mmCIF file of C-alpha atoms and ligand atoms in Angstrom:
data_model
loop_
_atom_site.group_PDB
_atom_site.id
_atom_site.type_symbol
_atom_site.label_atom_id
_atom_site.label_comp_id
_atom_site.label_asym_id
_atom_site.label_seq_id
_atom_site.Cartn_x
_atom_site.Cartn_y
_atom_site.Cartn_z
ATOM 1 C CA GLY A 261 0.000 0.000 0.000
ATOM 2 C CA ARG A 262 0.969 3.642 -0.392
ATOM 3 C CA LYS A 263 1.660 4.632 3.214
ATOM 4 C CA ILE A 264 4.422 7.124 2.535
ATOM 5 C CA SER A 265 3.760 10.691 3.653
ATOM 6 C CA ASN A 266 3.256 13.359 1.035
ATOM 7 C CA ARG A 267 6.424 15.153 1.974
ATOM 8 C CA LYS A 268 8.529 12.025 1.557
ATOM 9 C CA THR A 269 6.850 11.083 -1.713
ATOM 10 C CA THR A 270 7.617 14.514 -3.097
ATOM 11 C CA SER A 271 11.263 14.426 -2.150
ATOM 12 C CA VAL A 272 11.692 10.892 -3.507
ATOM 13 C CA TYR A 273 9.981 12.024 -6.655
ATOM 14 C CA LYS A 274 12.266 15.042 -6.953
ATOM 15 C CA ALA A 275 15.370 12.931 -6.433
ATOM 16 C CA ASP A 276 14.174 10.435 -9.041
ATOM 17 C CA MET A 277 13.336 13.191 -11.442
ATOM 18 C CA HIS A 278 16.766 14.691 -10.960
ATOM 19 C CA THR A 279 18.624 11.436 -11.674
ATOM 20 C CA TYR A 280 16.224 10.724 -14.487
ATOM 21 C CA LEU A 281 16.870 14.055 -16.186
ATOM 22 C CA LYS A 282 20.592 13.800 -15.632
ATOM 23 C CA GLU A 283 20.703 10.270 -16.972
ATOM 24 C CA SER A 284 18.496 10.941 -19.937
ATOM 25 C CA MET A 285 20.547 13.966 -20.944
ATOM 26 C CA LEU A 286 23.672 11.896 -20.685
ATOM 27 C CA SER A 287 22.063 9.140 -22.679
ATOM 28 C CA GLU A 288 20.935 11.478 -25.396
ATOM 29 C CA MET A 289 24.484 12.710 -25.712
ATOM 30 C CA ASN A 290 25.724 9.142 -25.665
ATOM 31 C CA LEU A 291 23.199 8.099 -28.252
ATOM 32 C CA ARG A 292 24.302 10.871 -30.577
ATOM 33 C CA LYS A 293 27.903 10.001 -29.902
ATOM 34 C CA GLY A 294 27.156 6.330 -30.499
ATOM 35 C CA LEU A 295 25.766 7.204 -33.887
ATOM 36 C CA ASP A 296 28.721 9.453 -34.758
ATOM 37 C CA LEU A 297 31.232 6.841 -33.632
ATOM 38 C CA ASN A 298 29.491 4.108 -35.607
ATOM 39 C CA GLU A 299 28.661 2.030 -32.536
ATOM 40 C CA PHE A 300 25.400 0.732 -33.955
ATOM 41 C CA GLU A 301 25.138 -2.557 -35.738
ATOM 42 C CA LEU A 302 22.455 -4.662 -37.349
ATOM 43 C CA HIS A 303 21.675 -8.253 -36.605
ATOM 44 C CA TYR A 304 19.527 -10.118 -39.070
ATOM 45 C CA GLN A 305 16.827 -12.620 -38.229
ATOM 46 C CA PRO A 306 15.913 -15.084 -40.989
ATOM 47 C CA GLN A 307 12.335 -15.293 -42.226
ATOM 48 C CA VAL A 308 11.422 -18.637 -43.740
ATOM 49 C CA ASN A 309 8.748 -19.842 -46.125
ATOM 50 C CA CYS A 310 6.230 -21.715 -43.979
ATOM 51 C CA ARG A 311 5.792 -24.622 -46.422
ATOM 52 C CA THR A 312 9.346 -25.158 -47.669
ATOM 53 C CA GLY A 313 11.381 -23.825 -44.741
ATOM 54 C CA GLU A 314 13.546 -21.870 -47.170
ATOM 55 C CA VAL A 315 14.992 -18.511 -46.061
ATOM 56 C CA VAL A 316 13.145 -15.783 -47.967
ATOM 57 C CA GLY A 317 14.282 -12.680 -46.123
ATOM 58 C CA PHE A 318 15.825 -11.102 -43.073
ATOM 59 C CA GLU A 319 14.556 -8.589 -40.550
ATOM 60 C CA ALA A 320 17.228 -6.027 -39.665
ATOM 61 C CA LEU A 321 17.320 -5.535 -35.885
ATOM 62 C CA LEU A 322 19.289 -2.727 -34.345
ATOM 63 C CA ARG A 323 21.877 -3.152 -31.596
ATOM 64 C CA TRP A 324 24.148 -0.653 -29.946
ATOM 65 C CA ARG A 325 27.609 -1.947 -29.121
ATOM 66 C CA HIS A 326 28.439 0.375 -26.256
ATOM 67 C CA PRO A 327 32.187 0.530 -25.442
ATOM 68 C CA GLU A 328 31.571 0.175 -21.691
ATOM 69 C CA ARG A 329 28.149 -1.347 -21.354
ATOM 70 C CA GLY A 330 28.374 -3.959 -24.084
ATOM 71 C CA LEU A 331 25.515 -4.882 -26.382
ATOM 72 C CA ILE A 332 22.387 -2.808 -25.792
ATOM 73 C CA PHE A 333 19.011 -3.882 -27.201
ATOM 74 C CA PRO A 334 16.407 -1.573 -28.770
ATOM 75 C CA ALA A 335 14.097 -1.802 -25.732
ATOM 76 C CA ASP A 336 16.710 0.246 -23.839
ATOM 77 C CA PHE A 337 17.206 3.079 -26.297
ATOM 78 C CA ILE A 338 14.459 3.286 -28.954
ATOM 79 C CA ASP A 339 12.112 5.334 -26.733
ATOM 80 C CA LEU A 340 14.855 7.820 -26.019
ATOM 81 C CA ALA A 341 15.757 7.947 -29.699
ATOM 82 C CA GLU A 342 12.119 8.674 -30.525
ATOM 83 C CA SER A 343 11.609 11.358 -27.895
ATOM 84 C CA THR A 344 14.795 13.168 -28.887
ATOM 85 C CA GLY A 345 14.226 12.906 -32.624
ATOM 86 C CA LEU A 346 17.445 10.936 -33.052
ATOM 87 C CA ILE A 347 15.317 8.095 -34.389
ATOM 88 C CA THR A 348 15.369 9.693 -37.844
ATOM 89 C CA PRO A 349 19.173 9.812 -38.279
ATOM 90 C CA ILE A 350 19.404 6.390 -36.625
ATOM 91 C CA GLY A 351 16.727 5.050 -38.959
ATOM 92 C CA GLU A 352 18.610 6.515 -41.919
ATOM 93 C CA TRP A 353 21.711 4.683 -40.788
ATOM 94 C CA VAL A 354 19.661 1.460 -40.608
ATOM 95 C CA ILE A 355 18.330 1.981 -44.147
ATOM 96 C CA LYS A 356 21.771 2.713 -45.537
ATOM 97 C CA GLU A 357 23.452 -0.204 -43.789
ATOM 98 C CA SER A 358 20.786 -2.790 -44.597
ATOM 99 C CA THR A 359 20.522 -1.855 -48.280
ATOM 100 C CA MET A 360 24.314 -2.093 -48.552
ATOM 101 C CA GLN A 361 24.099 -5.500 -46.916
ATOM 102 C CA ILE A 362 21.633 -6.673 -49.562
ATOM 103 C CA ASN A 363 24.220 -5.540 -52.106
ATOM 104 C CA ARG A 364 27.043 -7.422 -50.347
ATOM 105 C CA TRP A 365 24.930 -10.565 -50.206
ATOM 106 C CA LYS A 366 24.010 -10.207 -53.863
ATOM 107 C CA LYS A 367 27.721 -10.091 -54.712
ATOM 108 C CA ILE A 368 28.324 -13.434 -53.024
ATOM 109 C CA GLY A 369 25.320 -15.083 -54.654
ATOM 110 C CA ILE A 370 22.720 -14.601 -51.921
ATOM 111 C CA ASP A 371 20.206 -13.020 -54.198
ATOM 112 C CA ASN A 372 16.678 -14.085 -53.396
ATOM 113 C CA VAL A 373 16.254 -12.468 -50.017
ATOM 114 C CA SER A 374 14.354 -9.373 -48.959
ATOM 115 C CA ILE A 375 15.222 -7.089 -46.105
ATOM 116 C CA SER A 376 12.686 -5.861 -43.555
ATOM 117 C CA ILE A 377 13.390 -2.535 -41.889
ATOM 118 C CA ASN A 378 11.604 -1.255 -38.771
ATOM 119 C CA LEU A 379 10.577 2.380 -39.001
ATOM 120 C CA SER A 380 9.281 4.559 -36.197
ATOM 121 C CA PRO A 381 6.048 6.450 -36.987
ATOM 122 C CA ARG A 382 7.927 9.729 -36.865
ATOM 123 C CA HIS A 383 10.508 8.636 -39.406
ATOM 124 C CA PHE A 384 7.892 6.928 -41.569
ATOM 125 C CA LEU A 385 6.094 10.256 -42.012
ATOM 126 C CA HIS A 386 9.245 12.354 -42.295
ATOM 127 C CA HIS A 387 9.289 14.249 -45.595
ATOM 128 C CA THR A 388 12.756 13.061 -46.586
ATOM 129 C CA LEU A 389 12.069 9.308 -46.192
ATOM 130 C CA PRO A 390 11.034 8.477 -49.796
ATOM 131 C CA PHE A 391 14.038 10.371 -51.231
ATOM 132 C CA TYR A 392 16.399 8.812 -48.740
ATOM 133 C CA LEU A 393 15.186 5.297 -49.501
ATOM 134 C CA ASP A 394 15.601 5.788 -53.231
ATOM 135 C CA LYS A 395 19.058 7.286 -52.769
ATOM 136 C CA CYS A 396 20.123 4.243 -50.747
ATOM 137 C CA ILE A 397 18.763 1.590 -53.104
ATOM 138 C CA THR A 398 20.291 3.389 -56.085
ATOM 139 C CA GLU A 399 23.685 3.551 -54.381
ATOM 140 C CA ALA A 400 23.376 -0.101 -53.370
ATOM 141 C CA GLY A 401 22.212 -1.126 -56.839
ATOM 142 C CA ILE A 402 19.162 -2.995 -55.586
ATOM 143 C CA LYS A 403 15.465 -2.895 -56.404
ATOM 144 C CA ALA A 404 12.801 -1.381 -54.136
ATOM 145 C CA GLU A 405 11.028 -4.774 -54.287
ATOM 146 C CA LYS A 406 13.741 -6.160 -52.008
ATOM 147 C CA VAL A 407 12.864 -3.719 -49.242
ATOM 148 C CA VAL A 408 10.012 -4.223 -46.791
ATOM 149 C CA LEU A 409 9.141 -1.373 -44.444
ATOM 150 C CA GLU A 410 7.700 -2.429 -41.098
ATOM 151 C CA ILE A 411 5.470 -0.045 -39.204
ATOM 152 C CA THR A 412 3.510 -0.663 -36.018
ATOM 153 C CA GLU A 413 -0.018 0.320 -35.249
ATOM 154 C CA ASN A 414 1.256 3.378 -33.398
ATOM 155 C CA VAL A 415 1.372 4.939 -36.820
ATOM 156 C CA ALA A 416 -2.440 4.850 -36.806
ATOM 157 C CA LEU A 417 -2.347 7.423 -34.007
ATOM 158 C CA GLU A 418 -0.933 9.892 -36.506
ATOM 159 C CA ASP A 419 -2.915 11.778 -39.130
ATOM 160 C CA GLN A 420 -4.670 9.044 -41.113
ATOM 161 C CA GLN A 421 -4.641 11.004 -44.359
ATOM 162 C CA ALA A 422 -0.895 11.556 -44.088
ATOM 163 C CA VAL A 423 -0.277 7.898 -43.339
ATOM 164 C CA THR A 424 -2.458 6.737 -46.233
ATOM 165 C CA SER A 425 -0.758 8.973 -48.775
ATOM 166 C CA ARG A 426 2.681 8.018 -47.471
ATOM 167 C CA ILE A 427 1.875 4.311 -47.794
ATOM 168 C CA ASN A 428 0.487 4.847 -51.298
ATOM 169 C CA LEU A 429 3.553 6.778 -52.397
ATOM 170 C CA LEU A 430 5.999 4.178 -51.058
ATOM 171 C CA LYS A 431 3.921 1.392 -52.597
ATOM 172 C CA ASP A 432 3.995 3.154 -55.978
ATOM 173 C CA MET A 433 7.772 3.451 -55.615
ATOM 174 C CA GLY A 434 7.924 -0.338 -55.242
ATOM 175 C CA TYR A 435 8.386 -0.763 -51.490
ATOM 176 C CA ALA A 436 6.291 -3.240 -49.536
ATOM 177 C CA ILE A 437 4.691 -2.134 -46.293
ATOM 178 C CA SER A 438 4.277 -4.547 -43.423
ATOM 179 C CA ILE A 439 2.257 -4.138 -40.234
ATOM 180 C CA ASP A 440 4.377 -5.290 -37.314
ATOM 181 C CA ASP A 441 2.939 -6.787 -34.097
ATOM 182 C CA PHE A 442 -0.471 -7.140 -35.716
ATOM 183 C CA GLY A 443 -3.310 -7.607 -33.250
ATOM 184 C CA LYS A 444 -1.422 -6.315 -30.250
ATOM 185 C CA GLY A 445 -3.006 -2.873 -30.098
ATOM 186 C CA TYR A 446 -6.481 -1.553 -30.573
ATOM 187 C CA SER A 447 -6.345 -0.220 -34.085
ATOM 188 C CA ALA A 448 -5.446 -3.347 -36.039
ATOM 189 C CA PHE A 449 -8.496 -3.332 -38.280
ATOM 190 C CA ILE A 450 -8.201 0.341 -39.169
ATOM 191 C CA TYR A 451 -5.066 -0.592 -41.049
ATOM 192 C CA LEU A 452 -6.757 -3.200 -43.121
ATOM 193 C CA GLN A 453 -9.596 -0.887 -43.951
ATOM 194 C CA HIS A 454 -7.535 2.120 -44.954
ATOM 195 C CA PHE A 455 -3.949 1.234 -45.650
ATOM 196 C CA PRO A 456 -2.765 -0.686 -48.746
ATOM 197 C CA VAL A 457 -0.190 -2.839 -46.984
ATOM 198 C CA ARG A 458 1.357 -6.032 -48.356
ATOM 199 C CA GLU A 459 1.679 -8.129 -45.233
ATOM 200 C CA ILE A 460 0.865 -8.404 -41.573
ATOM 201 C CA LYS A 461 3.094 -9.866 -38.902
ATOM 202 C CA ILE A 462 0.974 -11.759 -36.407
ATOM 203 C CA ASP A 463 2.081 -10.722 -32.950
ATOM 204 C CA ARG A 464 4.193 -13.132 -30.931
ATOM 205 C CA GLU A 465 1.668 -13.130 -28.083
ATOM 206 C CA PHE A 466 -0.815 -15.085 -30.213
ATOM 207 C CA ILE A 467 1.829 -17.400 -31.666
ATOM 208 C CA SER A 468 3.259 -18.324 -28.267
ATOM 209 C CA GLU A 469 -0.141 -19.596 -27.148
ATOM 210 C CA LEU A 470 -0.719 -21.776 -30.222
ATOM 211 C CA GLY A 471 -1.292 -25.336 -29.113
ATOM 212 C CA ASN A 472 -1.893 -24.370 -25.450
ATOM 213 C CA ASN A 473 -4.908 -22.239 -25.925
ATOM 214 C CA SER A 474 -7.672 -22.986 -28.415
ATOM 215 C CA LYS A 475 -8.771 -19.347 -28.429
ATOM 216 C CA SER A 476 -5.370 -18.287 -29.763
ATOM 217 C CA THR A 477 -5.599 -20.858 -32.519
ATOM 218 C CA GLY A 478 -9.001 -19.428 -33.430
ATOM 219 C CA ILE A 479 -7.686 -15.880 -33.428
ATOM 220 C CA VAL A 480 -4.660 -16.745 -35.557
ATOM 221 C CA GLN A 481 -6.845 -18.724 -37.959
ATOM 222 C CA THR A 482 -9.181 -15.754 -38.306
ATOM 223 C CA ILE A 483 -6.318 -13.320 -38.900
ATOM 224 C CA ILE A 484 -4.870 -15.581 -41.605
ATOM 225 C CA HIS A 485 -8.264 -16.019 -43.302
ATOM 226 C CA LEU A 486 -8.901 -12.312 -43.190
ATOM 227 C CA ALA A 487 -5.470 -11.625 -44.675
ATOM 228 C CA GLU A 488 -6.090 -14.185 -47.416
ATOM 229 C CA MET A 489 -9.389 -12.560 -48.290
ATOM 230 C CA LEU A 490 -7.667 -9.186 -48.541
ATOM 231 C CA GLY A 491 -4.784 -10.621 -50.558
ATOM 232 C CA LEU A 492 -2.181 -9.983 -47.856
ATOM 233 C CA ARG A 493 0.770 -12.111 -46.851
ATOM 234 C CA THR A 494 1.122 -13.215 -43.237
ATOM 235 C CA ILE A 495 4.225 -13.696 -41.143
ATOM 236 C CA GLY A 496 4.058 -15.564 -37.863
ATOM 237 C CA GLU A 497 6.351 -13.829 -35.360
ATOM 238 C CA GLY A 498 8.155 -15.469 -32.467
ATOM 239 C CA VAL A 499 7.818 -19.101 -33.573
ATOM 240 C CA GLU A 500 9.671 -21.121 -30.938
ATOM 241 C CA THR A 501 8.446 -24.702 -31.399
ATOM 242 C CA LYS A 502 7.855 -27.265 -34.098
ATOM 243 C CA GLU A 503 4.270 -27.543 -32.939
ATOM 244 C CA GLN A 504 3.677 -23.830 -33.562
ATOM 245 C CA TRP A 505 5.199 -24.235 -37.013
ATOM 246 C CA ASP A 506 2.937 -27.217 -37.790
ATOM 247 C CA ILE A 507 -0.186 -25.344 -36.714
ATOM 248 C CA LEU A 508 0.771 -22.254 -38.721
ATOM 249 C CA LYS A 509 1.415 -24.423 -41.762
ATOM 250 C CA GLN A 510 -2.012 -26.004 -41.418
ATOM 251 C CA LEU A 511 -3.578 -22.573 -41.082
ATOM 252 C CA GLY A 512 -1.846 -21.404 -44.275
ATOM 253 C CA CYS A 513 0.514 -18.763 -42.878
ATOM 254 C CA SER A 514 2.920 -17.469 -45.582
ATOM 255 C CA ASP A 515 6.210 -17.008 -43.734
ATOM 256 C CA LEU A 516 7.645 -17.501 -40.270
ATOM 257 C CA GLN A 517 10.197 -15.898 -38.029
ATOM 258 C CA GLY A 518 11.350 -16.977 -34.597
ATOM 259 C CA TYR A 519 13.934 -18.582 -32.367
ATOM 260 C CA TYR A 520 12.869 -22.058 -33.527
ATOM 261 C CA PHE A 521 14.532 -21.283 -36.854
ATOM 262 C CA SER A 522 17.098 -18.770 -35.727
ATOM 263 C CA ARG A 523 17.818 -15.873 -33.428
ATOM 264 C CA PRO A 524 18.898 -12.580 -34.997
ATOM 265 C CA LEU A 525 22.439 -13.228 -36.278
ATOM 266 C CA GLU A 526 25.529 -11.277 -37.196
ATOM 267 C CA VAL A 527 26.387 -11.106 -40.888
ATOM 268 C CA ASP A 528 29.444 -13.366 -40.530
ATOM 269 C CA VAL A 529 27.331 -16.110 -39.004
ATOM 270 C CA ILE A 530 24.766 -15.845 -41.785
ATOM 271 C CA ASN A 531 27.490 -16.022 -44.405
ATOM 272 C CA LYS A 532 28.869 -19.181 -42.779
ATOM 273 C CA LEU A 533 25.399 -20.720 -42.746
ATOM 274 C CA PHE A 534 25.087 -20.040 -46.471
ATOM 275 C CA GLU A 535 28.522 -21.588 -47.034
ATOM 276 C CA GLU A 536 27.642 -24.661 -45.039
ATOM 277 C CA TYR A 537 23.991 -25.249 -45.876
ATOM 278 C CA GLY A 538 23.328 -23.061 -48.922
ATOM 279 C CA ARG A 539 22.565 -24.562 -52.315
ATOM 280 C CA GLY A 540 22.754 -22.162 -55.258
ATOM 281 C CA GLY A 541 21.969 -19.130 -53.130
ATOM 282 C CA LYS A 542 19.117 -20.968 -51.384
ATOM 283 C CA LEU A 543 19.285 -21.776 -47.716
ATOM 284 C CA ILE A 544 17.328 -24.116 -45.510
ATOM 285 C CA LEU A 545 18.408 -23.721 -41.890
ATOM 286 C CA PRO A 546 19.163 -26.916 -39.933
ATOM 287 C CA HIS A 547 15.980 -26.624 -37.884
ATOM 288 C CA ALA A 548 13.828 -25.976 -40.914
ATOM 289 C CA LYS A 549 14.936 -29.261 -42.503
ATOM 290 C CA ASP A 550 12.648 -31.085 -40.128
ATOM 291 C CA LEU A 551 9.707 -31.038 -42.541
ATOM 292 C CA THR A 552 6.629 -33.166 -42.035
HETATM 293 P P1 C2E B 893 9.957 -6.286 -33.653
HETATM 294 O O1 C2E B 893 10.119 -5.485 -34.882
HETATM 295 O O2 C2E B 893 8.630 -6.884 -33.391
HETATM 296 O O3 C2E B 893 11.098 -7.398 -33.744
HETATM 297 C C1 C2E B 893 10.991 -8.702 -33.256
HETATM 298 C C2 C2E B 893 11.613 -8.820 -31.877
HETATM 299 O O4 C2E B 893 11.304 -10.109 -31.354
HETATM 300 C C3 C2E B 893 13.139 -8.737 -31.907
HETATM 301 O O5 C2E B 893 13.573 -8.184 -30.666
HETATM 302 C C4 C2E B 893 13.524 -10.209 -31.990
HETATM 303 O O6 C2E B 893 14.824 -10.491 -31.528
HETATM 304 C C5 C2E B 893 12.480 -10.829 -31.098
HETATM 305 N N1 C2E B 893 12.207 -12.229 -31.441
HETATM 306 C C6 C2E B 893 12.307 -12.837 -32.630
HETATM 307 N N2 C2E B 893 11.949 -14.126 -32.568
HETATM 308 C C7 C2E B 893 11.619 -14.361 -31.287
HETATM 309 C C8 C2E B 893 11.154 -15.536 -30.579
HETATM 310 O O7 C2E B 893 10.999 -16.616 -31.137
HETATM 311 N N3 C2E B 893 10.887 -15.379 -29.248
HETATM 312 C C9 C2E B 893 11.077 -14.195 -28.611
HETATM 313 N N4 C2E B 893 10.802 -14.143 -27.307
HETATM 314 N N5 C2E B 893 11.494 -13.073 -29.251
HETATM 315 C C10 C2E B 893 11.754 -13.165 -30.566
HETATM 316 P P2 C2E B 893 14.621 -6.970 -30.617
HETATM 317 O O8 C2E B 893 15.673 -7.157 -31.650
HETATM 318 O O9 C2E B 893 15.045 -6.803 -29.192
HETATM 319 O O10 C2E B 893 13.775 -5.723 -31.063
HETATM 320 C C11 C2E B 893 12.700 -5.251 -30.299
HETATM 321 C C12 C2E B 893 11.925 -4.181 -31.029
HETATM 322 O O11 C2E B 893 12.723 -3.003 -31.216
HETATM 323 C C13 C2E B 893 11.486 -4.585 -32.425
HETATM 324 O O12 C2E B 893 10.356 -5.415 -32.365
HETATM 325 C C14 C2E B 893 11.233 -3.226 -33.049
HETATM 326 O O13 C2E B 893 9.970 -2.743 -32.678
HETATM 327 C C15 C2E B 893 12.302 -2.363 -32.389
HETATM 328 N N6 C2E B 893 13.433 -2.218 -33.322
HETATM 329 C C16 C2E B 893 14.437 -3.081 -33.606
HETATM 330 N N7 C2E B 893 15.283 -2.571 -34.526
HETATM 331 C C17 C2E B 893 14.779 -1.353 -34.859
HETATM 332 C C18 C2E B 893 15.183 -0.337 -35.790
HETATM 333 O O14 C2E B 893 16.161 -0.459 -36.543
HETATM 334 N N8 C2E B 893 14.411 0.799 -35.826
HETATM 335 C C19 C2E B 893 13.297 0.958 -35.045
HETATM 336 N N9 C2E B 893 12.597 2.098 -35.165
HETATM 337 N N10 C2E B 893 12.890 0.014 -34.191
HETATM 338 C C20 C2E B 893 13.621 -1.130 -34.099
HETATM 339 MG MG1 MG B 894 9.697 -5.679 -36.761
HETATM 340 MG MG1 MG B 895 7.099 -7.582 -34.245
HETATM 341 MG MG1 MG B 896 7.662 -4.578 -31.736
#
């Protein structure tokens, strides 16, 4: 219970606020410095075709290799990046780096993979985004078709007209738009009604319950049917077991992503996997060989 006196609460609050402000200012400086010093890196998580198990793409996931604190995950710095506006230059770095990676893979014969990039709502609506994307794919010598832009439903909190025209423009330019964490928030269906997206990523919370909870199976089945009716692809996120894979295959999910197949990996590791298990630029990960 809250039995602390008002006076004490206030002083605790003030002390917290003070450390908080101090720390967040330091972090903002660090974040900017991290970007300038090239301390960010991308790890790539394979996405596999649900029927064949073949790797069809990678999601680029941001990490910050801090010189003192080691590897820092997005949960610990994305909010700060968003509130300070640094998310746009950071997002630009992600776009540049991941399109160059597609180019490097192409050069070594890994040619049939797409790259999925997470974009914050703020960056997604930023006026320079379409130009920046085209600059990067031109420099990397790749097609827009290889690039998937992931947005979350938070984008629906922004001006709907602006979001719709942005999605239409990017779609006309050849980029695919994906709705990340589909079903997690409250505005999932607004997307489907208004936004011409190519795919939805079914949130991990539903996938993790598949097989344990018949309601989840029903919900996932309904999402997949709905997507099929609207001509959208579906990606199951956070697949951790063979059973979840089997159920998603039965339900007709298009692609899958999750620890069962692979964690997000560094480029070197992916290249080794292609060397070891790849056949003519195609890769079936060891775990995905277990087809039924
Ligand atoms: P997300 O886009 O939904 O990415 C999937 C997250 O789930 C990743 O966490 C991934 O490592 C994790 N994951 C994948 N498979 C499994 C699984 O089988 N089980 C479990 N428990 N987790 C799994 P990560 O890399 O920590 O990223 C967290 C979030 O940070 C992302 O969620 C995305 O919203 C955001 N994020 C990551 N990179 C970027 C970026 O470059 N820009 C922006 N704006 N946001 C990013
Ligand atoms: Mg994502
Ligand atoms: Mg997600
Ligand atoms: Mg997320």
